[in-house]
Short mmCIF file of C-alpha atoms in Angstrom, two decimals:
data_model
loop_
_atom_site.label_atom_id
_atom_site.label_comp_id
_atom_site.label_asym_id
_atom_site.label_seq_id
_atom_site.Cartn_x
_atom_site.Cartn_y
_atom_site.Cartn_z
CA UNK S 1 -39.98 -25.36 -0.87
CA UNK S 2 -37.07 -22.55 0.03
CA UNK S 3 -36.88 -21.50 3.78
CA UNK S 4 -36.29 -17.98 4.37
CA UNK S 5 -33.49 -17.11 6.46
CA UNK S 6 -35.07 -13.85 7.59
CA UNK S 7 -36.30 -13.85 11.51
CA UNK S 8 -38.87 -11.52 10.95
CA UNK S 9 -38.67 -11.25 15.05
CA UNK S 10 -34.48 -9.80 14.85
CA UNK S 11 -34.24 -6.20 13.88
CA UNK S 12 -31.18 -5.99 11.43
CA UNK S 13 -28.11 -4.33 12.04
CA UNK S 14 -28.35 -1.04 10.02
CA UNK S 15 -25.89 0.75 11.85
CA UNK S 16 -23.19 0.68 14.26
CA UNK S 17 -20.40 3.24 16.58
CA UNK S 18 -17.31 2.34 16.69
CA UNK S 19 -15.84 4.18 19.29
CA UNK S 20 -11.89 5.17 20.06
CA UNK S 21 -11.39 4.50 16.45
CA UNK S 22 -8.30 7.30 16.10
CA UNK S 23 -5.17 7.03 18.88
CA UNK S 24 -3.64 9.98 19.95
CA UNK S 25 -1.16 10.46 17.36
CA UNK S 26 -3.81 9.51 14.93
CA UNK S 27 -5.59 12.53 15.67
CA UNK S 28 -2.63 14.98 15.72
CA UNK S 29 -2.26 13.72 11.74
CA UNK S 30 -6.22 14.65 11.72
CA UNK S 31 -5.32 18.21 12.72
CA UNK S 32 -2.67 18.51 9.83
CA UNK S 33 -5.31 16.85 7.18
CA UNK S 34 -7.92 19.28 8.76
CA UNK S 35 -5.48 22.26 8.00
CA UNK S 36 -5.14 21.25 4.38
CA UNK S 37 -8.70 20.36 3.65
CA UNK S 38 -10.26 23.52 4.50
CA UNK S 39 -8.42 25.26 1.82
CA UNK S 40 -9.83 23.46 -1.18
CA UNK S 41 -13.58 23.31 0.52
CA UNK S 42 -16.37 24.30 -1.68
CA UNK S 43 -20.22 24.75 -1.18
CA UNK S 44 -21.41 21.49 -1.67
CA UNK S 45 -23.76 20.54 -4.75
CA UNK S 46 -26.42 18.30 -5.34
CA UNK S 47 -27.20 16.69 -8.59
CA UNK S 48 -31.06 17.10 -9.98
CA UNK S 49 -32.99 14.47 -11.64
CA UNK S 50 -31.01 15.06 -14.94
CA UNK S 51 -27.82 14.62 -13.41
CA UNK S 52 -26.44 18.39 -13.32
CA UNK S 53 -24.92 19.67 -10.28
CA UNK S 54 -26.79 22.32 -8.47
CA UNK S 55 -26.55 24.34 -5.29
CA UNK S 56 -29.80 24.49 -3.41
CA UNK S 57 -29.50 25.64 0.11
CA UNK S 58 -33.15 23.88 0.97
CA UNK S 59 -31.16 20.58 0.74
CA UNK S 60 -27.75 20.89 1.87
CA UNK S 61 -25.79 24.03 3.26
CA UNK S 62 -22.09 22.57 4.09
CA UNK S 63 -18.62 23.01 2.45
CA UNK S 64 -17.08 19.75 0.88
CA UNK S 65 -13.75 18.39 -0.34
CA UNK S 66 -12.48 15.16 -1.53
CA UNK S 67 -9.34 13.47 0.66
CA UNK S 68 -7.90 11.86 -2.34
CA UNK S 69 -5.49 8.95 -1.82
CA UNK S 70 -1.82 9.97 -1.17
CA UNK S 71 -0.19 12.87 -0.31
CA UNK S 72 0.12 11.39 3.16
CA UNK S 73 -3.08 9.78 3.85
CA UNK S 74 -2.41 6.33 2.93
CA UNK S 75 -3.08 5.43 6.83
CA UNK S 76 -6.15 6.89 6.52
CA UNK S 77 -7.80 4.85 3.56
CA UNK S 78 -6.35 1.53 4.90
CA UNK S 79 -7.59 2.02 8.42
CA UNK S 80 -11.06 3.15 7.03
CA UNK S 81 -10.52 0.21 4.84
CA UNK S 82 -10.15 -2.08 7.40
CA UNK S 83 -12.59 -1.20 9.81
CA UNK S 84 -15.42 -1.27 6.39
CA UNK S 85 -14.30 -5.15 5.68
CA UNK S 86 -14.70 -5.99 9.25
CA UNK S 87 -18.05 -4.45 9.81
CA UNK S 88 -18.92 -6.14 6.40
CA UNK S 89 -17.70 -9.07 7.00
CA UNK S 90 -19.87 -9.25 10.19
CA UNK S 91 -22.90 -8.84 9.19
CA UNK S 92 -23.92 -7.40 5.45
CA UNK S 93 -21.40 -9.66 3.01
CA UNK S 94 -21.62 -7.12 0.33
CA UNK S 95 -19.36 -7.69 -2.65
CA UNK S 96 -17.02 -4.45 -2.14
CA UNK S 97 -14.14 -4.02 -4.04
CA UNK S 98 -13.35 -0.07 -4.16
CA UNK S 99 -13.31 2.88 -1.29
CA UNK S 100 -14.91 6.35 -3.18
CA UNK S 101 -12.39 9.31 -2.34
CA UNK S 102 -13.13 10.42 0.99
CA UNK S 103 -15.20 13.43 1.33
CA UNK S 104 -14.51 16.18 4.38
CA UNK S 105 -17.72 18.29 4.64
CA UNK S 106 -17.65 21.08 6.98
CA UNK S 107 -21.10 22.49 8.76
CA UNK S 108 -20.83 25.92 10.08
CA UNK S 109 -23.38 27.09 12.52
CA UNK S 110 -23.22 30.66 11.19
CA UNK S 111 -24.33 29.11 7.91
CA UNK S 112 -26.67 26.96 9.83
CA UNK S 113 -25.14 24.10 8.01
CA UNK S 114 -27.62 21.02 7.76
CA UNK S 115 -27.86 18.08 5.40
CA UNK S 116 -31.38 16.64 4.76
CA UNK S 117 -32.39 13.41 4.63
CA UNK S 118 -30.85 11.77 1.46
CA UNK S 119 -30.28 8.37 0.36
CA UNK S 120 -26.27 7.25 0.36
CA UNK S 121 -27.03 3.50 -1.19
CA UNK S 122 -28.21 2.37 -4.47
CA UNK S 123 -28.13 3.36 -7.90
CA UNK S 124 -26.80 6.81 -7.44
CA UNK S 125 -25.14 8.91 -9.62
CA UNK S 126 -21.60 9.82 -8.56
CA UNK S 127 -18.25 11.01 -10.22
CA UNK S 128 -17.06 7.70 -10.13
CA UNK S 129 -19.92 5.66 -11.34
CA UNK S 130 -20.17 3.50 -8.48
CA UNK S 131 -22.74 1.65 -6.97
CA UNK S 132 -22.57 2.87 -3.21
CA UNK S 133 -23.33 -0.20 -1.02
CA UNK S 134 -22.24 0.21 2.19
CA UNK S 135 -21.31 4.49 3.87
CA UNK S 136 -19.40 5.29 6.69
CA UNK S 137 -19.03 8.32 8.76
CA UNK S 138 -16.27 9.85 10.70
CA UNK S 139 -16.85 12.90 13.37
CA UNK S 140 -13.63 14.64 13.24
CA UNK S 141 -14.50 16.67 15.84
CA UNK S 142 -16.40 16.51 19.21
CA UNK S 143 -16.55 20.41 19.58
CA UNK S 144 -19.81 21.29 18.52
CA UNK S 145 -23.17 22.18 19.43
CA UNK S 146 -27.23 21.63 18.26
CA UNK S 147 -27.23 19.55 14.91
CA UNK S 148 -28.04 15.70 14.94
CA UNK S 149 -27.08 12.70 12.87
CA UNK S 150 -30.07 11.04 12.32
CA UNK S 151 -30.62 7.60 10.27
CA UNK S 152 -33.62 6.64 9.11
CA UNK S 153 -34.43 2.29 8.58
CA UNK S 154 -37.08 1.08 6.91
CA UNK S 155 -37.56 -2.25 8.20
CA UNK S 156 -40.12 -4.99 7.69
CA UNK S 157 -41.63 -3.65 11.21
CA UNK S 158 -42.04 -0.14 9.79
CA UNK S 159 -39.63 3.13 9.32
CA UNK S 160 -37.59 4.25 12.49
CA UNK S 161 -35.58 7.60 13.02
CA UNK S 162 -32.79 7.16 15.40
CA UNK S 163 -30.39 9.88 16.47
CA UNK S 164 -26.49 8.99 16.46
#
């Protein structure tokens, strides 16, 4: 006989805040990153069931670039490293061993940028081929209005929305 070491009666951690995660000067180098970003944003795509990439405005109307390591944001990747082993380490144990290029998406109410609901784990298809096990997001700014970020758990007690 195996016992289970799922407590049907505990709710799982699917998500957590971290807050004050940037200092002061932190954020300044935001601003600078922020600057150089915009410039190489592009309407974001989506990839259909064959795999090609698509733009359809019924699923996602932002801009998108990739932060690629270097050029200055070395700090970046190992503080956003550090804080994903630690929340891992707490509570999923996930066997991690690379951080995807970050991705700087930018919503523009004149657009009436949204993203709908979408799946960021599992066997996705991706530019680097990855297996996506564990996502993170980072507000860069606090200076907007209307829009949530909503997640959505499916538990063994039944599916939840909750708003960020």
């Amino acid at each position: 006989m195996v016992w289970s070491l799922y407590d049907a009666e505990k709710e799982p951690f699917s998500w957590f805040i971290i807050n004050n995660f940037f200092n002061e000067e932190e954020f300044s180098l935001i601003d600078q990153l922020k600057e150089r970003q915009r410039a190489d944003v592009k309407p974001a795509g989506i990839k259909d069931i064959t795999g090609n990439k698509a733009t359809d405005n019924k699923v996602r109307r932002s801009g998108v670039s990739f932060i690629d390591p270097g050029n200055g944001t070395e700090w970046l990747y190992r503080k956003a490293t550090d804080m994903v082993n630690h929340v891992n380490n707490l509570n999923y144990c996930f066997d991690l061993f690379t951080l995807n290029p970050l991705q700087y998406s930018i919503y523009k109410s004149d657009d009436a940028g949204f993203y709908d609901w979408h799946t960021d784990g599992g066997l996705q298809s991706n530019r680097y081929k990855i297996i996506r096990k564990l996502s993170f997001s980072i507000l860069m700014t606090d200076d907007f209005e209307g829009g949530k970020f909503q997640i959505k758990t499916n538990t063994v007690k039944g599916n939840n929305v909750e708003t960020v």
